[in-house]
Structures are given as C-alpha cells and as structure tokens.
Amino acid sequence: MKNTHENEPMVIIGAGIAAVYAAESARKAGFDGRIIICGDEREAPYDRPPLSKKVLQEAEEAAHISLRDNAFYDAHNIDLRLGNAAQRIDREARQVEFSDGTSLGYGTLVLATGSSLRTLPLLHPGMPHVFYLRRISDAIALREALPNIRSLVVVGAGVIGLEVASVANGMGIDVTVLEAGDRPMARATCAEVCEFVVKQHEQRGVRIRTGVSIREVTERSSGYRLALSDGESLDADAVVVGIGVVPNVALAEAAGLETCASGICVDGQGRTSDAHIYAAGEVAFHFNARVGRAERQENWHHAVAHGEHVGRAIVCSGPDYEEISGYWSDQYDFSLQSFGVPIGEQNVVRGSTDIGAFVVFHLQAGVVVGVSAVGVPREMRAGKALVRSAAKVPVSVLRDASVDLAKWREARPSDAESASESA
C-alpha cells in the first residue's frame, strides 16, 4: 500500500460521478491522506441521468439528485472545493492552478473532467429559446421554459434527445426530432430496438426525421424558422440540441499528457503517461482487459465502475480494468436497458416488440456479447449472465421464450466456458 504524505493530497479535478466514486474507493482501499475534489460548478456532486427525465418533469426533483450528502464527505474526510475551474497543471511542481489565481499541490492527481457538449454554430448556447442539456442549471432552465412552449424541435435523436422529446410530448407540446444520421440511437442500439423506440414516439405524435440537417436559422418574433437540408422549413418556439459530447482533454493536453480524439490515454490501472496522474470516467480512453483494447464509454455504469477502479488502483494495484458497462433510458411508459455491446453481428429478438415486452441478444461469432430489453427484467438478468460468461447459445434457444435461459446455462456450463476461452 502506498501512503501519501499529509501535505501531498490526492486531488481530483471534476466533481461528477467518477470523481466521487474514486474518492470513496480510495478511502475503502486504505488511503489515509487528504482527498480534495475540485469542480467548476457550485453545486455539490450530483447524478446526471435524471436531468433529461425527472428534473424536467418535477420542480422538486433537482433537490434530490445529489450523489452524497454532506455527512458522507465529512465521514470520509473529503474536502469539496466547488465553483473554481482548474486552469493549468504544473507537472514538475505537482501543482494545479485555478481560475481564481490559487494553486493546489498534489501527491496524486485524478482527472475526472468528463465531457462537454458538441454545439451547432447556427444554434449556439446562449441564444434565446435554444437549450443544451448537460448541467443541472441547463435542466432547470428548460423545465421552466417548457410550459410556455407550443412547438419544439429537438436536434439529435440520441438517448438524451429522445428522452427530452418524450417529456415534452407528455406536456402536450408539438415535437419534431431531427437526426442527421440514417436512424435514431445509431450508436446506442440495434435496428430492432430502434424500430420499437421510433414507433412509440410516432404513435404519440412525435415526428422523427432522419437524414436531414439545419442549413439556416432565422429568428422570428417567437422562436425560429429552421431551413433544412431537404429544402423544407420548420417553425419552432424553441430548440433543444443534443448531438453528443467530446471529452474534456484540454487540461491534460496542455500539460503534455498523452491524449487523443477519444480522451486521455490511460492504462488498465487508469494511469496516464505521468505516473502521478490518473484519469477516470468518460474522459479516459482506457484499456479494458476484457476486450483487449482501449475504448471510451459515456455512461453512468462506466463512470461508477472506472471511478472505483482508479481510486483503488492508486492505493494498491490489482488486475486491469475489465468491466462491462451499459445504460438505461426512460421514455414515456417504458424503460430500455442495455448491457454490453449494444449492436451485434446478429441481433436475436425474444418476445414481442408489439406489446413492449422483449429482449434482444447481440451476438458476435455466435457469442452473446450484449443484451437489450424492454419490460422483461427477468430475461434481462439472464441475458446479463450470458454476457458475463461470454456464452455461446443456439439462436433457436435464444428466440424460444419457453426456454428458461438461467436453467439452460446452469445445465450447460461447458458451453459458456468454451466460449469464454475462445473469445
């Protein structure tokens, strides 16, 4: 175990999910030095998934999304320093300089700086009636505006955009979703699940238009007129833009750390090219031993797991990171869950997409590498077990809802073992 001297604290830049779990994990692993979490927002660390769901629907919900209460930080001797952005890392002096002119020395530095939203030059943040959704202040501003909006255009048919569309539709707002790609949720799910999701929106009157982009924006007395790439125009009282994120690597890049377009490059322990600096969460282009390559994940599950892994690795190195991550999305009256690879070489449906009770198994070379489900929690649990064991299951078995997959797997452990060995 490595002990850090009291005057050389562990400093964590970023006050999101990965940061909090890294701090907690380091304490559990026996780290006895000071831990300081530094964030540029004034709010205490909070959960982000509710921002596009309950926070938009319920005014009181914003007060209930804190990751931990004050007692937790006191009990774990974690110092929160909020509302002050990190500006520069001096690696030689092992110091971080902040926007208010102060600096902070570190023994170990953890970069959990997360991501920033991609923006559209024609609809940039700060324009009236244009909303981006990343921070709690963004969600509150949109929630307060929604009751006065009659027509809304959502740019981007990813998970966040479709969740916002479902909330707005539920409030009686006329909603059109624009997607430049061939289909909604193209990176997040397979065509079979996408078809179900689109149907749920269209049945409720939401229009989803794919293969179109915005070419010109004209401000009107109320909202905007959007000229589209297909020659048509749309009028809207307000626009929500959700076109993805980019990792916040500027701080690391300026310090000379190894970075790439996918994030801050780290090994299976979370170490950067500087032995005293780690990166955790969605900013990290991390090595995952399970898949044998570096990757970047942008979901809650990974932020928790990688934060925990990095916090523990700082104290006592262990096996490389090998977590399987996933996500969930709440839209209307259904919840979509996905675990592992969300799009396979073959996607096998079990159940009925018509009634919203189905699971899709994602296969690569015959191995179950991912599972997505709506309305069948028991099947989802069984699917997760198949993914974790890298099981090879006949397609006929996966499709047959009369087969209990948990019992089938227990009766054929050799299938899972051989598949795992060959994966």
PDB file of N, CA, C and O in Angstrom, residues 17-18 21 47-49 280-282 286 288 290 295 297-309 321-328 337-340 380 384 387-388:
ATOM      1  N   ILE A  17     -19.669  11.863 -11.146  1.00  0.00           N
ATOM      2  CA  ILE A  17     -19.823  10.508 -10.630  1.00  0.00           C
ATOM      3  C   ILE A  17     -18.478   9.815 -10.461  1.00  0.00           C
ATOM      4  O   ILE A  17     -18.181   9.241  -9.409  1.00  0.00           O
ATOM      5  N   ALA A  18     -17.625   9.849 -11.492  1.00  0.00           N
ATOM      6  CA  ALA A  18     -16.337   9.166 -11.410  1.00  0.00           C
ATOM      7  C   ALA A  18     -15.490   9.726 -10.275  1.00  0.00           C
ATOM      8  O   ALA A  18     -14.782   8.982  -9.578  1.00  0.00           O
ATOM      9  N   TYR A  21     -16.826   8.463  -6.769  1.00  0.00           N
ATOM     10  CA  TYR A  21     -16.567   7.036  -6.560  1.00  0.00           C
ATOM     11  C   TYR A  21     -15.081   6.741  -6.463  1.00  0.00           C
ATOM     12  O   TYR A  21     -14.676   5.812  -5.754  1.00  0.00           O
ATOM     13  N   ASP A  47     -26.174  13.506  -9.635  1.00  0.00           N
ATOM     14  CA  ASP A  47     -26.426  12.484 -10.639  1.00  0.00           C
ATOM     15  C   ASP A  47     -26.937  13.147 -11.914  1.00  0.00           C
ATOM     16  O   ASP A  47     -27.872  13.953 -11.861  1.00  0.00           O
ATOM     17  N   ARG A  48     -26.374  12.808 -13.072  1.00  0.00           N
ATOM     18  CA  ARG A  48     -26.776  13.458 -14.317  1.00  0.00           C
ATOM     19  C   ARG A  48     -27.929  12.788 -15.065  1.00  0.00           C
ATOM     20  O   ARG A  48     -28.685  13.489 -15.750  1.00  0.00           O
ATOM     21  N   PRO A  49     -28.101  11.465 -15.023  1.00  0.00           N
ATOM     22  CA  PRO A  49     -29.204  10.871 -15.790  1.00  0.00           C
ATOM     23  C   PRO A  49     -30.577  11.490 -15.556  1.00  0.00           C
ATOM     24  O   PRO A  49     -31.354  11.632 -16.512  1.00  0.00           O
ATOM     25  N   ALA A 280     -10.119   9.187 -14.907  1.00  0.00           N
ATOM     26  CA  ALA A 280     -11.227   8.272 -14.615  1.00  0.00           C
ATOM     27  C   ALA A 280     -12.511   8.735 -15.280  1.00  0.00           C
ATOM     28  O   ALA A 280     -12.747   9.929 -15.468  1.00  0.00           O
ATOM     29  N   GLY A 281     -13.345   7.771 -15.646  1.00  0.00           N
ATOM     30  CA  GLY A 281     -14.663   8.080 -16.195  1.00  0.00           C
ATOM     31  C   GLY A 281     -14.635   8.290 -17.698  1.00  0.00           C
ATOM     32  O   GLY A 281     -13.761   7.790 -18.409  1.00  0.00           O
ATOM     33  N   GLU A 282     -15.584   9.072 -18.195  1.00  0.00           N
ATOM     34  CA  GLU A 282     -15.755   9.171 -19.636  1.00  0.00           C
ATOM     35  C   GLU A 282     -14.699  10.008 -20.340  1.00  0.00           C
ATOM     36  O   GLU A 282     -14.629  10.008 -21.566  1.00  0.00           O
ATOM     37  N   HIS A 286      -9.447   4.382 -22.002  1.00  0.00           N
ATOM     38  CA  HIS A 286      -8.894   3.417 -21.055  1.00  0.00           C
ATOM     39  C   HIS A 286      -8.714   2.035 -21.665  1.00  0.00           C
ATOM     40  O   HIS A 286      -9.475   1.630 -22.543  1.00  0.00           O
ATOM     41  N   ASN A 288      -9.277  -1.774 -21.534  1.00  0.00           N
ATOM     42  CA  ASN A 288     -10.207  -2.717 -20.915  1.00  0.00           C
ATOM     43  C   ASN A 288      -9.699  -4.123 -21.218  1.00  0.00           C
ATOM     44  O   ASN A 288      -9.671  -4.557 -22.372  1.00  0.00           O
ATOM     45  N   ARG A 290     -10.927  -6.958 -20.666  1.00  0.00           N
ATOM     46  CA  ARG A 290     -11.910  -7.922 -21.156  1.00  0.00           C
ATOM     47  C   ARG A 290     -11.958  -7.943 -22.677  1.00  0.00           C
ATOM     48  O   ARG A 290     -12.085  -9.001 -23.288  1.00  0.00           O
ATOM     49  N   GLU A 295     -10.725   1.775 -25.083  1.00  0.00           N
ATOM     50  CA  GLU A 295     -12.033   2.235 -25.517  1.00  0.00           C
ATOM     51  C   GLU A 295     -12.474   3.396 -24.637  1.00  0.00           C
ATOM     52  O   GLU A 295     -11.844   3.697 -23.629  1.00  0.00           O
ATOM     53  N   GLN A 297     -16.099   5.003 -22.860  1.00  0.00           N
ATOM     54  CA  GLN A 297     -17.509   4.780 -22.574  1.00  0.00           C
ATOM     55  C   GLN A 297     -18.119   6.061 -22.022  1.00  0.00           C
ATOM     56  O   GLN A 297     -17.468   6.803 -21.283  1.00  0.00           O
ATOM     57  N   GLU A 298     -19.389   6.304 -22.357  1.00  0.00           N
ATOM     58  CA  GLU A 298     -20.059   7.539 -21.923  1.00  0.00           C
ATOM     59  C   GLU A 298     -21.341   7.214 -21.165  1.00  0.00           C
ATOM     60  O   GLU A 298     -22.396   7.719 -21.491  1.00  0.00           O
ATOM     61  N   ASN A 299     -21.263   6.371 -20.157  1.00  0.00           N
ATOM     62  CA  ASN A 299     -22.477   6.012 -19.432  1.00  0.00           C
ATOM     63  C   ASN A 299     -22.245   5.992 -17.929  1.00  0.00           C
ATOM     64  O   ASN A 299     -21.115   5.947 -17.453  1.00  0.00           O
ATOM     65  N   TRP A 300     -23.337   6.010 -17.200  1.00  0.00           N
ATOM     66  CA  TRP A 300     -23.314   6.066 -15.741  1.00  0.00           C
ATOM     67  C   TRP A 300     -22.590   4.858 -15.162  1.00  0.00           C
ATOM     68  O   TRP A 300     -21.785   4.982 -14.241  1.00  0.00           O
ATOM     69  N   HIS A 301     -22.909   3.691 -15.680  1.00  0.00           N
ATOM     70  CA  HIS A 301     -22.314   2.452 -15.169  1.00  0.00           C
ATOM     71  C   HIS A 301     -20.788   2.517 -15.234  1.00  0.00           C
ATOM     72  O   HIS A 301     -20.089   2.177 -14.269  1.00  0.00           O
ATOM     73  N   HIS A 302     -20.257   2.950 -16.356  1.00  0.00           N
ATOM     74  CA  HIS A 302     -18.801   3.029 -16.505  1.00  0.00           C
ATOM     75  C   HIS A 302     -18.202   4.085 -15.593  1.00  0.00           C
ATOM     76  O   HIS A 302     -17.128   3.871 -15.000  1.00  0.00           O
ATOM     77  N   ALA A 303     -18.874   5.228 -15.465  1.00  0.00           N
ATOM     78  CA  ALA A 303     -18.347   6.283 -14.592  1.00  0.00           C
ATOM     79  C   ALA A 303     -18.176   5.769 -13.165  1.00  0.00           C
ATOM     80  O   ALA A 303     -17.167   6.048 -12.504  1.00  0.00           O
ATOM     81  N   VAL A 304     -19.159   5.013 -12.691  1.00  0.00           N
ATOM     82  CA  VAL A 304     -19.071   4.429 -11.345  1.00  0.00           C
ATOM     83  C   VAL A 304     -17.946   3.405 -11.278  1.00  0.00           C
ATOM     84  O   VAL A 304     -17.061   3.468 -10.413  1.00  0.00           O
ATOM     85  N   ALA A 305     -17.966   2.438 -12.196  1.00  0.00           N
ATOM     86  CA  ALA A 305     -17.015   1.328 -12.141  1.00  0.00           C
ATOM     87  C   ALA A 305     -15.574   1.779 -12.349  1.00  0.00           C
ATOM     88  O   ALA A 305     -14.658   1.323 -11.649  1.00  0.00           O
ATOM     89  N   HIS A 306     -15.359   2.676 -13.304  1.00  0.00           N
ATOM     90  CA  HIS A 306     -13.991   3.116 -13.568  1.00  0.00           C
ATOM     91  C   HIS A 306     -13.489   4.033 -12.459  1.00  0.00           C
ATOM     92  O   HIS A 306     -12.306   3.982 -12.082  1.00  0.00           O
ATOM     93  N   GLY A 307     -14.388   4.861 -11.923  1.00  0.00           N
ATOM     94  CA  GLY A 307     -14.002   5.675 -10.776  1.00  0.00           C
ATOM     95  C   GLY A 307     -13.566   4.810  -9.604  1.00  0.00           C
ATOM     96  O   GLY A 307     -12.515   5.054  -8.993  1.00  0.00           O
ATOM     97  N   GLU A 308     -14.346   3.787  -9.297  1.00  0.00           N
ATOM     98  CA  GLU A 308     -13.984   2.864  -8.211  1.00  0.00           C
ATOM     99  C   GLU A 308     -12.652   2.177  -8.493  1.00  0.00           C
ATOM    100  O   GLU A 308     -11.799   2.045  -7.606  1.00  0.00           O
ATOM    101  N   HIS A 309     -12.467   1.740  -9.727  1.00  0.00           N
ATOM    102  CA  HIS A 309     -11.244   1.022 -10.099  1.00  0.00           C
ATOM    103  C   HIS A 309     -10.016   1.917  -9.944  1.00  0.00           C
ATOM    104  O   HIS A 309      -8.998   1.494  -9.381  1.00  0.00           O
ATOM    105  N   TYR A 321      -8.523  -3.044 -15.441  1.00  0.00           N
ATOM    106  CA  TYR A 321      -9.966  -2.802 -15.585  1.00  0.00           C
ATOM    107  C   TYR A 321     -10.548  -3.746 -16.632  1.00  0.00           C
ATOM    108  O   TYR A 321      -9.986  -3.928 -17.722  1.00  0.00           O
ATOM    109  N   GLU A 322     -11.695  -4.356 -16.318  1.00  0.00           N
ATOM    110  CA  GLU A 322     -12.338  -5.285 -17.251  1.00  0.00           C
ATOM    111  C   GLU A 322     -13.858  -5.271 -17.119  1.00  0.00           C
ATOM    112  O   GLU A 322     -14.533  -6.267 -17.327  1.00  0.00           O
ATOM    113  N   GLU A 323     -14.395  -4.135 -16.771  1.00  0.00           N
ATOM    114  CA  GLU A 323     -15.832  -4.027 -16.530  1.00  0.00           C
ATOM    115  C   GLU A 323     -16.626  -4.042 -17.835  1.00  0.00           C
ATOM    116  O   GLU A 323     -16.172  -3.553 -18.878  1.00  0.00           O
ATOM    117  N   ILE A 324     -17.834  -4.591 -17.764  1.00  0.00           N
ATOM    118  CA  ILE A 324     -18.814  -4.490 -18.845  1.00  0.00           C
ATOM    119  C   ILE A 324     -19.792  -3.400 -18.430  1.00  0.00           C
ATOM    120  O   ILE A 324     -20.333  -3.435 -17.331  1.00  0.00           O
ATOM    121  N   SER A 325     -20.044  -2.461 -19.290  1.00  0.00           N
ATOM    122  CA  SER A 325     -20.937  -1.363 -18.917  1.00  0.00           C
ATOM    123  C   SER A 325     -22.236  -1.426 -19.708  1.00  0.00           C
ATOM    124  O   SER A 325     -22.412  -2.259 -20.600  1.00  0.00           O
ATOM    125  N   GLY A 326     -23.135  -0.547 -19.361  1.00  0.00           N
ATOM    126  CA  GLY A 326     -24.423  -0.492 -20.036  1.00  0.00           C
ATOM    127  C   GLY A 326     -25.118   0.822 -19.718  1.00  0.00           C
ATOM    128  O   GLY A 326     -24.544   1.699 -19.079  1.00  0.00           O
ATOM    129  N   TYR A 327     -26.354   0.947 -20.153  1.00  0.00           N
ATOM    130  CA  TYR A 327     -27.110   2.173 -19.908  1.00  0.00           C
ATOM    131  C   TYR A 327     -28.592   1.843 -19.831  1.00  0.00           C
ATOM    132  O   TYR A 327     -29.027   0.725 -20.136  1.00  0.00           O
ATOM    133  N   TRP A 328     -29.373   2.832 -19.411  1.00  0.00           N
ATOM    134  CA  TRP A 328     -30.820   2.704 -19.457  1.00  0.00           C
ATOM    135  C   TRP A 328     -31.405   4.019 -19.956  1.00  0.00           C
ATOM    136  O   TRP A 328     -30.779   5.063 -19.861  1.00  0.00           O
ATOM    137  N   GLN A 337     -33.211  -0.983 -21.241  1.00  0.00           N
ATOM    138  CA  GLN A 337     -31.942  -1.298 -20.596  1.00  0.00           C
ATOM    139  C   GLN A 337     -31.029  -1.974 -21.604  1.00  0.00           C
ATOM    140  O   GLN A 337     -31.486  -2.778 -22.428  1.00  0.00           O
ATOM    141  N   SER A 338     -29.742  -1.658 -21.539  1.00  0.00           N
ATOM    142  CA  SER A 338     -28.772  -2.287 -22.423  1.00  0.00           C
ATOM    143  C   SER A 338     -27.508  -2.581 -21.633  1.00  0.00           C
ATOM    144  O   SER A 338     -27.095  -1.797 -20.779  1.00  0.00           O
ATOM    145  N   PHE A 339     -26.898  -3.740 -21.915  1.00  0.00           N
ATOM    146  CA  PHE A 339     -25.711  -4.181 -21.182  1.00  0.00           C
ATOM    147  C   PHE A 339     -24.755  -4.837 -22.168  1.00  0.00           C
ATOM    148  O   PHE A 339     -25.152  -5.687 -22.974  1.00  0.00           O
ATOM    149  N   GLY A 340     -23.499  -4.426 -22.128  1.00  0.00           N
ATOM    150  CA  GLY A 340     -22.527  -4.971 -23.057  1.00  0.00           C
ATOM    151  C   GLY A 340     -22.595  -4.283 -24.406  1.00  0.00           C
ATOM    152  O   GLY A 340     -23.005  -3.126 -24.515  1.00  0.00           O
ATOM    153  N   MET A 380     -33.714  -9.942 -18.758  1.00  0.00           N
ATOM    154  CA  MET A 380     -32.548  -9.071 -18.756  1.00  0.00           C
ATOM    155  C   MET A 380     -31.483  -9.619 -17.808  1.00  0.00           C
ATOM    156  O   MET A 380     -30.286  -9.631 -18.145  1.00  0.00           O
ATOM    157  N   LYS A 384     -27.749 -10.766 -18.932  1.00  0.00           N
ATOM    158  CA  LYS A 384     -26.503 -10.238 -18.369  1.00  0.00           C
ATOM    159  C   LYS A 384     -25.558 -11.369 -17.985  1.00  0.00           C
ATOM    160  O   LYS A 384     -24.334 -11.276 -18.194  1.00  0.00           O
ATOM    161  N   VAL A 387     -23.866 -12.640 -21.028  1.00  0.00           N
ATOM    162  CA  VAL A 387     -22.826 -11.718 -21.487  1.00  0.00           C
ATOM    163  C   VAL A 387     -21.576 -11.864 -20.626  1.00  0.00           C
ATOM    164  O   VAL A 387     -20.452 -11.931 -21.146  1.00  0.00           O
ATOM    165  N   ARG A 388     -21.755 -11.914 -19.320  1.00  0.00           N
ATOM    166  CA  ARG A 388     -20.604 -12.009 -18.416  1.00  0.00           C
ATOM    167  C   ARG A 388     -19.811 -13.296 -18.643  1.00  0.00           C
ATOM    168  O   ARG A 388     -18.585 -13.310 -18.501  1.00  0.00           O
TER     169      ARG A 388
END
